């Protein structure tokens, strides 16, 4: 009771140092008893029946040969189950979301106070240029680095579950993206609402919507960039090491410090 069956089998059938003779005798006794059991006979009969009637009982083998679906569940059943798990995994700890929102509010207030109500002159234009660059840097690094641990940590579980045909690759990725999408929409909007009006950028609701839309695009493209790096490497440390050098050229040629032409 309360013991992993696989661990119990391994522990029982293992040959422990210093007790080789006793362990081997025990293993032989267990195997002999299993050979005499009804379960063993049923398994052997099932194997024999499958070999003699592959078209009737060898459904999995037939599907593998013919290229048909190897999944027992339908697309929507897989989607519903995987999305429910992805949602629970993402939001099982609401404190993480609270911390991210609080961090966004504090950073937005700090930027808003430093660049509070810029004057519309040459100096103000330079300051506005700087605050927009800082906003983009914050969204880029925060969102890209925030998802770098997504795939390296989940790859062993995914490979095992995909290997036994629980769900498709595209369903796993789509569900993961959709489960995390609300946070990557709400947080940039909060950041935009605070920063835009405190800094005193162009006082038009239409301009504010464009500004917010650009921030949403930047945030979610950064998340996609983080997904690409995360899925391409085997560990979080490697992902953290290679992602900043890949972003730096984009900052250099983004038009803030070097004209696009």
GROMACS .gro file of N, CA and C in nm, residues 151-224:
model
  222
  151UNK      N    1   0.976   2.413  -2.200
  151UNK     CA    2   0.991   2.285  -2.267
  151UNK      C    3   1.099   2.195  -2.207
  152UNK      N    4   1.217   2.247  -2.168
  152UNK     CA    5   1.316   2.155  -2.109
  152UNK      C    6   1.263   2.078  -1.988
  153UNK      N    7   1.179   2.142  -1.906
  153UNK     CA    8   1.126   2.074  -1.788
  153UNK      C    9   1.016   1.974  -1.823
  154UNK      N   10   0.941   2.001  -1.930
  154UNK     CA   11   0.828   1.916  -1.964
  154UNK      C   12   0.859   1.813  -2.072
  155UNK      N   13   0.975   1.825  -2.137
  155UNK     CA   14   1.006   1.735  -2.248
  155UNK      C   15   1.002   1.587  -2.210
  156UNK      N   16   1.062   1.545  -2.096
  156UNK     CA   17   1.055   1.401  -2.061
  156UNK      C   18   0.912   1.350  -2.047
  157UNK      N   19   0.825   1.431  -1.984
  157UNK     CA   20   0.685   1.390  -1.968
  157UNK      C   21   0.616   1.385  -2.104
  158UNK      N   22   0.640   1.487  -2.186
  158UNK     CA   23   0.578   1.491  -2.318
  158UNK      C   24   0.622   1.372  -2.404
  159UNK      N   25   0.752   1.342  -2.405
  159UNK     CA   26   0.803   1.233  -2.487
  159UNK      C   27   0.742   1.100  -2.445
  160UNK      N   28   0.726   1.080  -2.315
  160UNK     CA   29   0.668   0.955  -2.267
  160UNK      C   30   0.520   0.945  -2.307
  161UNK      N   31   0.445   1.053  -2.288
  161UNK     CA   32   0.302   1.049  -2.317
  161UNK      C   33   0.274   1.048  -2.467
  162UNK      N   34   0.355   1.120  -2.544
  162UNK     CA   35   0.338   1.116  -2.689
  162UNK      C   36   0.378   0.979  -2.743
  163UNK      N   37   0.480   0.918  -2.683
  163UNK     CA   38   0.528   0.788  -2.729
  163UNK      C   39   0.424   0.678  -2.716
  164UNK      N   40   0.338   0.687  -2.617
  164UNK     CA   41   0.235   0.584  -2.598
  164UNK      C   42   0.102   0.626  -2.660
  165UNK      N   43   0.103   0.738  -2.733
  165UNK     CA   44  -0.015   0.776  -2.810
  165UNK      C   45  -0.126   0.842  -2.732
  166UNK      N   46  -0.093   0.919  -2.629
  166UNK     CA   47  -0.198   0.987  -2.552
  166UNK      C   48  -0.252   1.109  -2.626
  167UNK      N   49  -0.164   1.184  -2.693
  167UNK     CA   50  -0.209   1.303  -2.763
  167UNK      C   51  -0.108   1.340  -2.872
  168UNK      N   52  -0.152   1.429  -2.960
  168UNK     CA   53  -0.070   1.473  -3.073
  168UNK      C   54   0.021   1.587  -3.031
  169UNK      N   55   0.123   1.610  -3.112
  169UNK     CA   56   0.219   1.717  -3.083
  169UNK      C   57   0.151   1.854  -3.094
  170UNK      N   58   0.074   1.874  -3.201
  170UNK     CA   59   0.013   2.005  -3.220
  170UNK      C   60  -0.088   2.038  -3.109
  171UNK      N   61  -0.158   1.937  -3.059
  171UNK     CA   62  -0.252   1.961  -2.950
  171UNK      C   63  -0.178   2.004  -2.824
  172UNK      N   64  -0.067   1.938  -2.795
  172UNK     CA   65   0.013   1.976  -2.677
  172UNK      C   66   0.057   2.121  -2.687
  173UNK      N   67   0.108   2.162  -2.802
  173UNK     CA   68   0.159   2.298  -2.816
  173UNK      C   69   0.046   2.401  -2.814
  174UNK      N   70  -0.062   2.374  -2.887
  174UNK     CA   71  -0.174   2.469  -2.891
  174UNK      C   72  -0.234   2.488  -2.753
  175UNK      N   73  -0.253   2.380  -2.679
  175UNK     CA   74  -0.311   2.390  -2.545
  175UNK      C   75  -0.220   2.468  -2.452
  176UNK      N   76  -0.091   2.446  -2.464
  176UNK     CA   77   0.005   2.518  -2.378
  176UNK      C   78   0.001   2.668  -2.407
  177UNK      N   79  -0.002   2.702  -2.535
  177UNK     CA   80  -0.006   2.844  -2.574
  177UNK      C   81  -0.136   2.909  -2.528
  178UNK      N   82  -0.249   2.842  -2.550
  178UNK     CA   83  -0.378   2.900  -2.512
  178UNK      C   84  -0.391   2.915  -2.361
  179UNK      N   85  -0.335   2.820  -2.285
  179UNK     CA   86  -0.344   2.829  -2.139
  179UNK      C   87  -0.265   2.948  -2.086
  180UNK      N   88  -0.152   2.979  -2.149
  180UNK     CA   89  -0.067   3.087  -2.101
  180UNK      C   90  -0.102   3.222  -2.164
  181UNK      N   91  -0.186   3.221  -2.269
  181UNK     CA   92  -0.215   3.345  -2.343
  181UNK      C   93  -0.281   3.454  -2.259
  182UNK      N   94  -0.379   3.424  -2.172
  182UNK     CA   95  -0.443   3.532  -2.095
  182UNK      C   96  -0.344   3.618  -2.017
  183UNK      N   97  -0.245   3.554  -1.956
  183UNK     CA   98  -0.146   3.631  -1.879
  183UNK      C   99  -0.065   3.722  -1.970
  184UNK      N  100  -0.035   3.675  -2.092
  184UNK     CA  101   0.045   3.755  -2.184
  184UNK      C  102  -0.037   3.861  -2.256
  185UNK      N  103  -0.166   3.867  -2.229
  185UNK     CA  104  -0.251   3.975  -2.280
  185UNK      C  105  -0.283   4.074  -2.169
  186UNK      N  106  -0.317   4.024  -2.053
  186UNK     CA  107  -0.358   4.112  -1.942
  186UNK      C  108  -0.241   4.197  -1.893
  187UNK      N  109  -0.125   4.134  -1.872
  187UNK     CA  110  -0.011   4.207  -1.815
  187UNK      C  111   0.037   4.320  -1.905
  188UNK      N  112   0.056   4.301  -2.038
  188UNK     CA  113   0.094   4.415  -2.122
  188UNK      C  114  -0.010   4.527  -2.123
  189UNK      N  115  -0.138   4.491  -2.116
  189UNK     CA  116  -0.242   4.595  -2.113
  189UNK      C  117  -0.231   4.678  -1.985
  190UNK      N  118  -0.211   4.613  -1.871
  190UNK     CA  119  -0.193   4.685  -1.745
  190UNK      C  120  -0.073   4.778  -1.754
  191UNK      N  121   0.038   4.726  -1.806
  191UNK     CA  122   0.160   4.804  -1.820
  191UNK      C  123   0.138   4.925  -1.911
  192UNK      N  124   0.066   4.903  -2.020
  192UNK     CA  125   0.040   5.012  -2.115
  192UNK      C  126  -0.049   5.119  -2.053
  193UNK      N  127  -0.153   5.077  -1.981
  193UNK     CA  128  -0.245   5.175  -1.920
  193UNK      C  129  -0.174   5.266  -1.822
  194UNK      N  130  -0.081   5.211  -1.746
  194UNK     CA  131  -0.009   5.292  -1.647
  194UNK      C  132   0.092   5.384  -1.714
  195UNK      N  133   0.174   5.326  -1.802
  195UNK     CA  134   0.288   5.400  -1.858
  195UNK      C  135   0.243   5.509  -1.954
  196UNK      N  136   0.151   5.474  -2.043
  196UNK     CA  137   0.115   5.567  -2.151
  196UNK      C  138   0.064   5.700  -2.097
  197UNK      N  139  -0.032   5.694  -2.004
  197UNK     CA  140  -0.094   5.819  -1.959
  197UNK      C  141  -0.007   5.893  -1.859
  198UNK      N  142   0.075   5.821  -1.780
  198UNK     CA  143   0.164   5.891  -1.686
  198UNK      C  144   0.274   5.964  -1.760
  199UNK      N  145   0.328   5.900  -1.864
  199UNK     CA  146   0.435   5.964  -1.941
  199UNK      C  147   0.381   6.084  -2.019
  200UNK      N  148   0.255   6.078  -2.057
  200UNK     CA  149   0.195   6.188  -2.131
  200UNK      C  150   0.224   6.182  -2.279
  201UNK      N  151   0.220   6.059  -2.334
  201UNK     CA  152   0.235   6.046  -2.478
  201UNK      C  153   0.112   6.102  -2.547
  202UNK      N  154   0.105   6.089  -2.678
  202UNK     CA  155   0.001   6.155  -2.757
  202UNK      C  156  -0.137   6.131  -2.697
  203UNK      N  157  -0.207   6.237  -2.661
  203UNK     CA  158  -0.332   6.226  -2.586
  203UNK      C  159  -0.451   6.190  -2.670
  204UNK      N  160  -0.447   6.073  -2.731
  204UNK     CA  161  -0.558   6.026  -2.813
  204UNK      C  162  -0.585   5.880  -2.779
  205UNK      N  163  -0.713   5.846  -2.763
  205UNK     CA  164  -0.746   5.707  -2.731
  205UNK      C  165  -0.709   5.614  -2.846
  206UNK      N  166  -0.722   5.663  -2.969
  206UNK     CA  167  -0.683   5.582  -3.085
  206UNK      C  168  -0.533   5.553  -3.082
  207UNK      N  169  -0.453   5.654  -3.051
  207UNK     CA  170  -0.308   5.634  -3.041
  207UNK      C  171  -0.274   5.538  -2.926
  208UNK      N  172  -0.348   5.551  -2.816
  208UNK     CA  173  -0.326   5.461  -2.703
  208UNK      C  174  -0.356   5.316  -2.743
  209UNK      N  175  -0.462   5.294  -2.821
  209UNK     CA  176  -0.496   5.159  -2.866
  209UNK      C  177  -0.387   5.103  -2.957
  210UNK      N  178  -0.333   5.187  -3.043
  210UNK     CA  179  -0.223   5.143  -3.131
  210UNK      C  180  -0.101   5.107  -3.047
  211UNK      N  181  -0.069   5.193  -2.951
  211UNK     CA  182   0.045   5.168  -2.860
  211UNK      C  183   0.026   5.035  -2.787
  212UNK      N  184  -0.093   5.014  -2.732
  212UNK     CA  185  -0.122   4.890  -2.659
  212UNK      C  186  -0.116   4.769  -2.752
  213UNK      N  187  -0.167   4.785  -2.874
  213UNK     CA  188  -0.162   4.675  -2.970
  213UNK      C  189  -0.019   4.635  -3.005
  214UNK      N  190   0.067   4.735  -3.021
  214UNK     CA  191   0.208   4.706  -3.049
  214UNK      C  192   0.272   4.633  -2.931
  215UNK      N  193   0.241   4.676  -2.810
  215UNK     CA  194   0.296   4.609  -2.692
  215UNK      C  195   0.248   4.464  -2.683
  216UNK      N  196   0.121   4.441  -2.717
  216UNK     CA  197   0.070   4.304  -2.717
  216UNK      C  198   0.144   4.218  -2.819
  217UNK      N  199   0.168   4.274  -2.936
  217UNK     CA  200   0.242   4.200  -3.039
  217UNK      C  201   0.384   4.170  -2.992
  218UNK      N  202   0.450   4.271  -2.937
  218UNK     CA  203   0.588   4.252  -2.890
  218UNK      C  204   0.593   4.146  -2.780
  219UNK      N  205   0.500   4.153  -2.686
  219UNK     CA  206   0.499   4.057  -2.575
  219UNK      C  207   0.481   3.915  -2.626
  220UNK      N  208   0.387   3.893  -2.716
  220UNK     CA  209   0.358   3.758  -2.761
  220UNK      C  210   0.460   3.707  -2.862
  221UNK      N  211   0.520   3.796  -2.940
  221UNK     CA  212   0.631   3.753  -3.026
  221UNK      C  213   0.751   3.715  -2.941
  222UNK      N  214   0.773   3.788  -2.832
  222UNK     CA  215   0.882   3.752  -2.741
  222UNK      C  216   0.857   3.616  -2.677
  223UNK      N  217   0.732   3.588  -2.642
  223UNK     CA  218   0.697   3.457  -2.589
  223UNK      C  219   0.725   3.349  -2.694
  224UNK      N  220   0.689   3.375  -2.818
  224UNK     CA  221   0.715   3.279  -2.925
  224UNK      C  222   0.865   3.258  -2.943
   0.00000   0.00000   0.00000
